[in-house]
Coordinates of C-alpha atoms in Angstrom, one line a residue:
M1 CA 39.4 4.8 1.5
A2 CA 39.9 2.7 -1.6
V3 CA 41.3 -0.5 0.0
S4 CA 41.5 -3.8 -1.9
S5 CA 43.1 -7.1 -1.2
A6 CA 45.7 -8.6 -3.5
S7 CA 43.2 -11.0 -5.0
A8 CA 41.0 -8.1 -6.0
Q9 CA 43.6 -6.6 -8.3
P10 CA 42.3 -6.9 -11.9
S11 CA 45.7 -6.1 -13.5
T12 CA 49.3 -5.5 -12.6
T13 CA 49.9 -3.1 -15.5
F14 CA 49.0 0.6 -15.1
T15 CA 49.1 2.7 -18.2
D16 CA 49.5 5.9 -16.2
R17 CA 52.4 4.6 -14.1
P18 CA 51.4 5.7 -10.6
V19 CA 53.8 6.4 -7.8
Y20 CA 54.0 3.3 -5.7
V21 CA 54.3 3.7 -1.9
I22 CA 55.6 0.6 -0.1
G23 CA 54.1 0.4 3.4
A24 CA 50.8 1.6 4.9
G25 CA 52.2 3.0 8.1
P26 CA 52.2 6.7 9.0
G27 CA 55.0 7.5 6.6
G28 CA 53.4 5.7 3.6
L29 CA 50.0 7.2 4.3
A30 CA 51.3 10.7 4.7
A31 CA 53.3 10.4 1.5
A32 CA 50.3 9.1 -0.4
Q33 CA 48.1 11.9 0.8
A34 CA 50.7 14.6 0.0
L35 CA 51.0 13.2 -3.6
R36 CA 47.3 12.9 -4.0
A37 CA 46.9 16.6 -2.9
R38 CA 49.2 17.5 -5.8
G39 CA 47.2 15.6 -8.4
V40 CA 49.7 12.6 -8.5
R41 CA 48.2 9.2 -8.4
A42 CA 49.7 7.2 -5.5
V43 CA 49.1 3.5 -4.9
V44 CA 50.0 2.2 -1.4
L45 CA 51.2 -1.4 -1.3
E46 CA 50.9 -3.1 2.2
K47 CA 51.8 -6.7 2.9
A48 CA 49.5 -6.9 5.9
D49 CA 45.7 -6.9 5.7
R50 CA 45.2 -3.4 7.3
V51 CA 46.9 -0.1 7.6
G52 CA 49.2 0.6 10.6
A53 CA 50.2 -3.0 11.0
S54 CA 53.3 -2.3 13.1
W55 CA 51.4 0.0 15.5
R56 CA 48.9 -2.7 16.1
R57 CA 51.7 -5.0 17.4
H58 CA 53.1 -2.5 19.9
Y59 CA 52.7 -3.2 23.6
D60 CA 49.4 -2.2 25.2
R61 CA 50.5 0.7 27.4
L62 CA 52.4 2.6 24.7
H63 CA 51.6 6.3 24.3
L64 CA 53.3 8.7 22.0
H65 CA 56.2 10.5 23.6
T66 CA 55.4 13.4 21.3
T67 CA 52.4 15.7 21.6
R68 CA 49.2 15.3 19.8
R69 CA 49.5 18.6 18.0
L70 CA 53.0 17.9 16.7
S71 CA 52.3 14.3 15.7
A72 CA 49.5 14.8 13.2
L73 CA 50.0 13.9 9.5
P74 CA 49.3 16.3 6.7
G75 CA 45.7 17.2 6.1
L76 CA 44.1 15.8 9.3
P77 CA 44.6 16.8 12.9
I78 CA 44.5 14.2 15.7
P79 CA 41.3 14.5 17.6
R80 CA 41.5 16.5 20.9
R81 CA 39.6 13.7 22.7
F82 CA 42.7 11.5 22.3
G83 CA 44.6 13.6 24.8
R84 CA 48.0 15.2 24.8
W85 CA 49.9 11.9 24.7
V86 CA 48.0 9.6 22.3
A87 CA 47.6 6.0 23.2
R88 CA 48.5 3.2 20.8
D89 CA 45.0 2.2 20.0
N90 CA 44.1 5.8 19.2
V91 CA 47.1 6.1 16.9
V92 CA 45.7 3.1 15.0
R93 CA 42.2 4.7 14.9
Y94 CA 43.7 7.9 13.6
L95 CA 45.6 6.1 10.8
E96 CA 42.4 4.2 9.8
K97 CA 40.5 7.5 9.7
Y98 CA 43.3 9.2 7.8
A99 CA 43.3 6.7 5.0
E100 CA 39.5 6.9 4.8
F101 CA 39.2 10.7 5.0
H102 CA 41.7 11.2 2.2
E103 CA 40.3 8.3 0.1
L104 CA 43.8 6.8 -0.3
E105 CA 44.3 4.0 -2.8
I106 CA 45.6 1.1 -0.8
V107 CA 46.2 -2.5 -1.8
T108 CA 46.7 -4.9 1.0
G109 CA 48.2 -8.4 1.0
V110 CA 51.0 -7.4 -1.4
E111 CA 54.6 -7.7 -0.3
V112 CA 57.2 -6.1 -2.5
S113 CA 60.5 -8.0 -2.5
R114 CA 62.6 -6.1 -4.9
V115 CA 62.7 -2.7 -6.6
E116 CA 64.5 -2.4 -10.0
R117 CA 64.9 0.0 -12.8
S118 CA 62.2 -0.5 -15.5
A119 CA 63.3 -2.0 -18.8
D120 CA 63.0 1.3 -20.6
G121 CA 64.8 3.2 -17.9
T122 CA 62.1 5.7 -17.4
G123 CA 60.5 4.3 -14.2
W124 CA 60.7 1.5 -11.6
L125 CA 59.7 -2.1 -11.6
L126 CA 58.5 -3.7 -8.4
R127 CA 58.6 -7.4 -8.0
A128 CA 55.9 -8.4 -5.5
S129 CA 54.2 -11.5 -4.0
G130 CA 52.2 -13.7 -6.3
G131 CA 54.6 -13.1 -9.2
R132 CA 53.4 -9.5 -9.7
E133 CA 55.5 -7.0 -11.6
L134 CA 54.3 -3.5 -11.2
T135 CA 55.8 -0.5 -13.0
G136 CA 55.7 2.9 -11.5
S137 CA 57.0 6.4 -12.3
A138 CA 58.5 6.7 -8.9
V139 CA 58.7 4.7 -5.6
V140 CA 58.5 5.8 -2.0
V141 CA 59.9 3.2 0.4
A142 CA 58.1 3.5 3.8
T143 CA 58.5 0.1 5.2
G144 CA 59.3 1.4 8.7
F145 CA 62.1 2.0 11.2
N146 CA 61.0 -1.0 13.4
H147 CA 60.9 -3.6 10.6
T148 CA 62.7 -6.7 11.7
P149 CA 63.5 -7.5 15.4
R150 CA 67.3 -7.6 16.1
V151 CA 68.7 -10.0 18.6
P152 CA 72.5 -9.9 19.3
D153 CA 74.5 -13.0 18.5
W154 CA 74.9 -14.0 22.1
P155 CA 76.9 -17.2 22.6
G156 CA 74.8 -19.9 24.2
L157 CA 71.4 -18.4 23.3
D158 CA 70.5 -21.4 21.1
A159 CA 70.9 -23.8 24.1
Y160 CA 69.2 -21.5 26.6
A161 CA 66.2 -23.4 28.1
G162 CA 64.5 -20.4 29.8
E163 CA 61.8 -18.2 28.3
F164 CA 63.2 -15.8 25.8
G165 CA 61.6 -13.3 23.6
H166 CA 62.1 -10.0 21.8
A167 CA 60.3 -6.8 23.0
G168 CA 58.4 -6.8 19.7
E169 CA 56.5 -9.8 21.1
Y170 CA 55.7 -8.2 24.4
R171 CA 52.1 -7.0 24.9
N172 CA 51.5 -6.6 28.6
A173 CA 52.7 -7.8 32.0
E174 CA 50.0 -10.3 32.6
P175 CA 52.1 -13.4 31.6
Y176 CA 54.9 -12.3 33.9
A177 CA 53.0 -11.7 37.1
G178 CA 54.8 -13.1 40.1
R179 CA 57.9 -13.9 38.0
D180 CA 61.5 -12.8 37.8
V181 CA 62.1 -11.0 34.5
L182 CA 65.3 -9.6 33.0
V183 CA 64.8 -6.8 30.4
V184 CA 67.9 -6.3 28.2
G185 CA 68.3 -2.8 26.7
V186 CA 67.5 0.6 28.1
G187 CA 66.1 2.5 25.2
N188 CA 62.6 3.9 25.4
T189 CA 61.1 0.5 24.8
G190 CA 63.1 -1.4 27.4
A191 CA 62.6 1.3 30.0
E192 CA 58.9 1.4 29.5
I193 CA 58.5 -2.4 29.5
A194 CA 60.5 -2.6 32.8
V195 CA 58.1 -0.1 34.3
D196 CA 55.1 -2.0 32.9
L197 CA 56.3 -5.2 34.5
V198 CA 56.7 -3.6 37.9
E199 CA 53.3 -2.1 37.7
G200 CA 51.8 -5.3 36.4
G201 CA 52.9 -7.5 39.3
A202 CA 56.3 -9.1 38.3
A203 CA 58.0 -10.4 41.4
R204 CA 61.4 -9.0 40.3
V205 CA 62.5 -6.8 37.4
R206 CA 66.1 -6.3 36.4
L207 CA 67.2 -4.0 33.5
S208 CA 70.5 -4.9 31.7
V209 CA 72.3 -1.7 30.7
R210 CA 75.4 -1.6 28.5
T211 CA 75.6 2.2 28.0
P212 CA 73.8 4.5 30.4
P213 CA 71.2 6.6 28.5
H214 CA 70.4 10.2 28.7
I215 CA 67.0 10.5 30.6
V216 CA 64.7 13.4 30.0
R217 CA 61.3 14.4 31.4
R218 CA 58.6 14.0 28.9
S219 CA 57.2 17.3 30.1
T220 CA 58.3 19.9 32.6
A221 CA 55.8 22.4 33.9
G222 CA 53.7 21.7 30.9
W223 CA 56.6 22.3 28.4
A224 CA 57.0 19.1 26.4
A225 CA 60.5 17.8 25.7
Q226 CA 59.6 17.6 22.1
Y227 CA 59.3 21.4 21.9
S228 CA 62.9 21.8 23.1
A229 CA 64.0 19.2 20.6
V230 CA 62.4 21.1 17.7
L231 CA 63.9 24.4 18.8
V232 CA 67.5 23.1 19.1
R233 CA 67.7 21.1 15.9
R234 CA 69.7 23.7 14.1
L235 CA 72.0 24.7 17.0
P236 CA 75.6 23.6 17.3
V237 CA 75.9 20.1 18.8
T238 CA 78.3 21.2 21.5
L239 CA 76.0 24.0 22.6
V240 CA 73.0 21.7 22.9
D241 CA 75.1 19.2 24.8
R242 CA 76.0 21.9 27.4
L243 CA 72.4 23.1 27.7
A244 CA 71.1 19.5 28.1
R245 CA 73.6 18.7 30.7
Q246 CA 72.6 21.7 32.8
L247 CA 68.9 20.9 32.4
A248 CA 69.4 17.2 33.4
K249 CA 71.1 18.3 36.7
V250 CA 68.0 20.2 37.8
S251 CA 65.3 18.0 36.3
V252 CA 66.5 14.4 36.7
P253 CA 67.9 12.9 39.9
D254 CA 71.4 11.4 39.9
L255 CA 70.9 7.7 39.7
S256 CA 74.6 6.8 39.9
G257 CA 74.1 5.0 43.2
H258 CA 71.5 2.8 41.5
G259 CA 73.7 1.8 38.5
L260 CA 72.7 4.5 36.1
P261 CA 75.4 7.2 36.1
R262 CA 75.0 10.3 33.9
P263 CA 76.5 9.6 30.5
D264 CA 80.0 10.9 29.7
S265 CA 79.0 12.0 26.2
G266 CA 76.6 14.8 25.4
L267 CA 72.9 14.2 24.7
Y268 CA 72.9 15.7 21.2
S269 CA 76.2 14.0 20.4
R270 CA 74.5 10.7 21.1
V271 CA 71.5 11.7 19.0
A272 CA 73.9 12.3 16.1
A273 CA 75.2 8.8 16.5
G274 CA 71.7 7.4 16.4
A275 CA 70.8 7.1 20.2
I276 CA 67.9 9.2 21.3
P277 CA 67.3 10.0 25.0
V278 CA 65.0 8.0 27.1
Q279 CA 61.8 9.8 28.1
D280 CA 60.9 9.1 31.7
V281 CA 57.5 7.5 32.1
G282 CA 58.2 6.1 35.5
L283 CA 61.7 4.6 35.2
V284 CA 63.4 7.2 37.5
D285 CA 61.0 6.5 40.4
A286 CA 61.1 2.8 39.9
V287 CA 64.9 2.7 39.9
R288 CA 65.1 5.0 43.0
A289 CA 62.7 2.8 44.8
G290 CA 64.6 -0.4 43.9
R291 CA 61.6 -1.8 42.0
V292 CA 63.7 -1.9 38.8
E293 CA 67.3 -3.1 39.5
V294 CA 70.0 -2.1 37.1
V295 CA 72.5 -4.8 36.1
A296 CA 75.5 -5.0 33.7
A297 CA 75.2 -5.8 30.0
V298 CA 74.5 -9.3 28.8
D299 CA 77.5 -11.1 27.4
G300 CA 75.9 -14.4 26.7
F301 CA 74.2 -17.5 28.1
E302 CA 76.0 -20.3 30.1
D303 CA 74.8 -23.4 31.8
G304 CA 71.2 -22.2 31.8
K305 CA 72.1 -18.8 33.2
V306 CA 72.5 -15.3 31.8
A307 CA 76.2 -14.2 31.8
L308 CA 76.8 -10.5 32.5
A309 CA 79.8 -8.4 31.4
D310 CA 80.8 -7.8 35.1
G311 CA 81.1 -11.6 35.7
G312 CA 77.7 -11.9 37.3
R313 CA 75.3 -14.7 36.6
L314 CA 71.5 -14.5 36.7
S315 CA 68.7 -17.1 36.5
P316 CA 65.6 -15.1 35.6
D317 CA 62.3 -16.9 34.7
A318 CA 62.1 -14.9 31.5
V319 CA 64.4 -12.6 29.4
I320 CA 62.9 -9.9 27.2
A321 CA 65.4 -8.5 24.6
A322 CA 64.6 -4.8 24.0
T323 CA 67.5 -4.7 21.5
G324 CA 66.0 -2.8 18.7
Y325 CA 65.2 -3.5 15.1
E326 CA 66.8 -3.7 11.7
R327 CA 65.6 -1.7 8.7
A328 CA 66.0 -4.8 6.5
L329 CA 66.3 -2.9 3.2
E330 CA 69.1 -4.9 1.7
G331 CA 66.9 -7.4 -0.2
L332 CA 64.5 -4.6 -1.4
V333 CA 67.0 -2.0 -2.6
G334 CA 70.5 -3.1 -1.5
H335 CA 71.5 -3.9 -5.1
L336 CA 70.9 -0.3 -6.1
D337 CA 73.8 1.1 -4.1
V338 CA 71.5 3.4 -2.2
L339 CA 72.3 2.3 1.4
D340 CA 75.1 3.3 3.7
G341 CA 77.3 0.9 5.7
R342 CA 74.7 0.6 8.4
G343 CA 71.9 -0.4 5.9
R344 CA 70.2 3.0 6.0
P345 CA 69.2 5.1 3.0
V346 CA 71.9 7.6 1.9
V347 CA 69.2 10.3 1.5
R348 CA 65.7 10.8 2.8
G349 CA 62.7 13.0 2.2
G350 CA 62.5 14.9 -1.1
R351 CA 66.0 13.8 -2.2
S352 CA 66.6 10.8 -4.4
P353 CA 70.0 9.1 -4.6
R354 CA 72.0 10.5 -7.5
N355 CA 72.1 7.0 -9.1
A356 CA 68.4 6.3 -8.5
P357 CA 66.3 9.3 -9.5
G358 CA 62.6 8.9 -8.5
L359 CA 63.4 6.6 -5.6
Y360 CA 62.5 8.1 -2.2
F361 CA 62.8 7.0 1.4
T362 CA 60.9 8.1 4.6
G363 CA 60.9 6.9 8.1
F364 CA 64.4 5.5 8.4
T365 CA 65.8 7.9 11.0
N366 CA 64.7 8.3 14.7
P367 CA 64.8 12.1 15.1
I368 CA 64.8 13.7 18.5
S369 CA 62.0 16.1 17.3
G370 CA 59.6 13.2 16.8
M371 CA 59.1 10.5 14.2
L372 CA 55.6 11.4 13.2
R373 CA 56.5 15.1 12.8
E374 CA 59.4 14.2 10.5
L375 CA 57.3 11.8 8.5
A376 CA 54.8 14.6 7.9
R377 CA 57.6 16.9 6.8
D378 CA 59.2 14.2 4.6
A379 CA 55.8 13.5 2.9
E380 CA 55.5 17.1 1.7
K381 CA 59.0 17.2 0.5
I382 CA 58.6 14.0 -1.4
A383 CA 55.4 15.1 -3.0
T384 CA 56.9 18.4 -4.1
A385 CA 59.9 16.6 -5.6
V386 CA 57.7 14.1 -7.5
A387 CA 55.3 16.9 -8.8
R388 CA 58.3 18.9 -10.1
R389 CA 59.7 15.8 -11.9
A390 CA 56.3 15.2 -13.4
A391 CA 56.0 18.8 -14.5
R392 CA 59.3 18.6 -16.3
G393 CA 58.2 15.4 -18.0
A394 CA 60.7 13.3 -16.3

């Protein structure tokens, strides 16, 4: 792995105009490898000091919800010894090995703040930390789905005197042992943190839910939920909704009596709107046993208490907001008219926006079939598109 720090860069001008990949997470590394395999020079720019920075910050108990076999990046399988559901630390080890094995050209300590058209109109200019200006033939933006923690604009939060933090800061349950904790948000992160708190000795755990999620078993009789997700991707949404509804009735208990009714809208309809189902890693049993108590959505903070949408008031010792992340692409590429109304790229994978040829995006969706699997597929598509442009002399 050819890794260097920003201070080790001898020059910011490259006569051969490499393809710049922004971000050394799974998406960026996969894209760089796929480009290199096609004879295209790819330089990965990473603002942190190591690859896989976001994975290193995830909570300790995290395991992939996708199988080892369908989570490998192009050109290197994940070792069998890591097990079927790969732990966070082993994901990091795999990413380190991946960069080393493929001898990727990675420059750490460089944060790109803005991407612009080059002066001659034939490439891209990257403005980066330290006043650097880098010119590339193409750019792959792989800064990550979970980039900037998002906290709702709750009234009264600024004056709240209790302990408050985003799920991105959560590591393990040790600081919360013996305490009353409210987790806000029932995505996969919120659900898993709630279970971790229960198992880690929190005195009371409540889970604030605005919209009841679809809950699926990670695996049923050895058949991973990911396999089904891959198989149904091209089926009609209404058909998948019906199939998922029937499967849920036989595989997941009805939790309506515990505050988690089955959703009114279909599973795949929700996926199309950006909400993936929650994979059960202990939440169902914890809710049924009363160890995780489901409460209404948080509306704000009043007089030192948490105000709920149903009029209830809570006084937990700590609040953990599992309220998601922003893509935070506006400063980087927002001026190029390549983002939709929700701040997401208008295209992904091997397609460039019509008004920005040579600009590619990967990792800004949360597919039901698995993020790492889609990153691997996107990498191949991007590399193919770049190689074709190079062959045409673009």
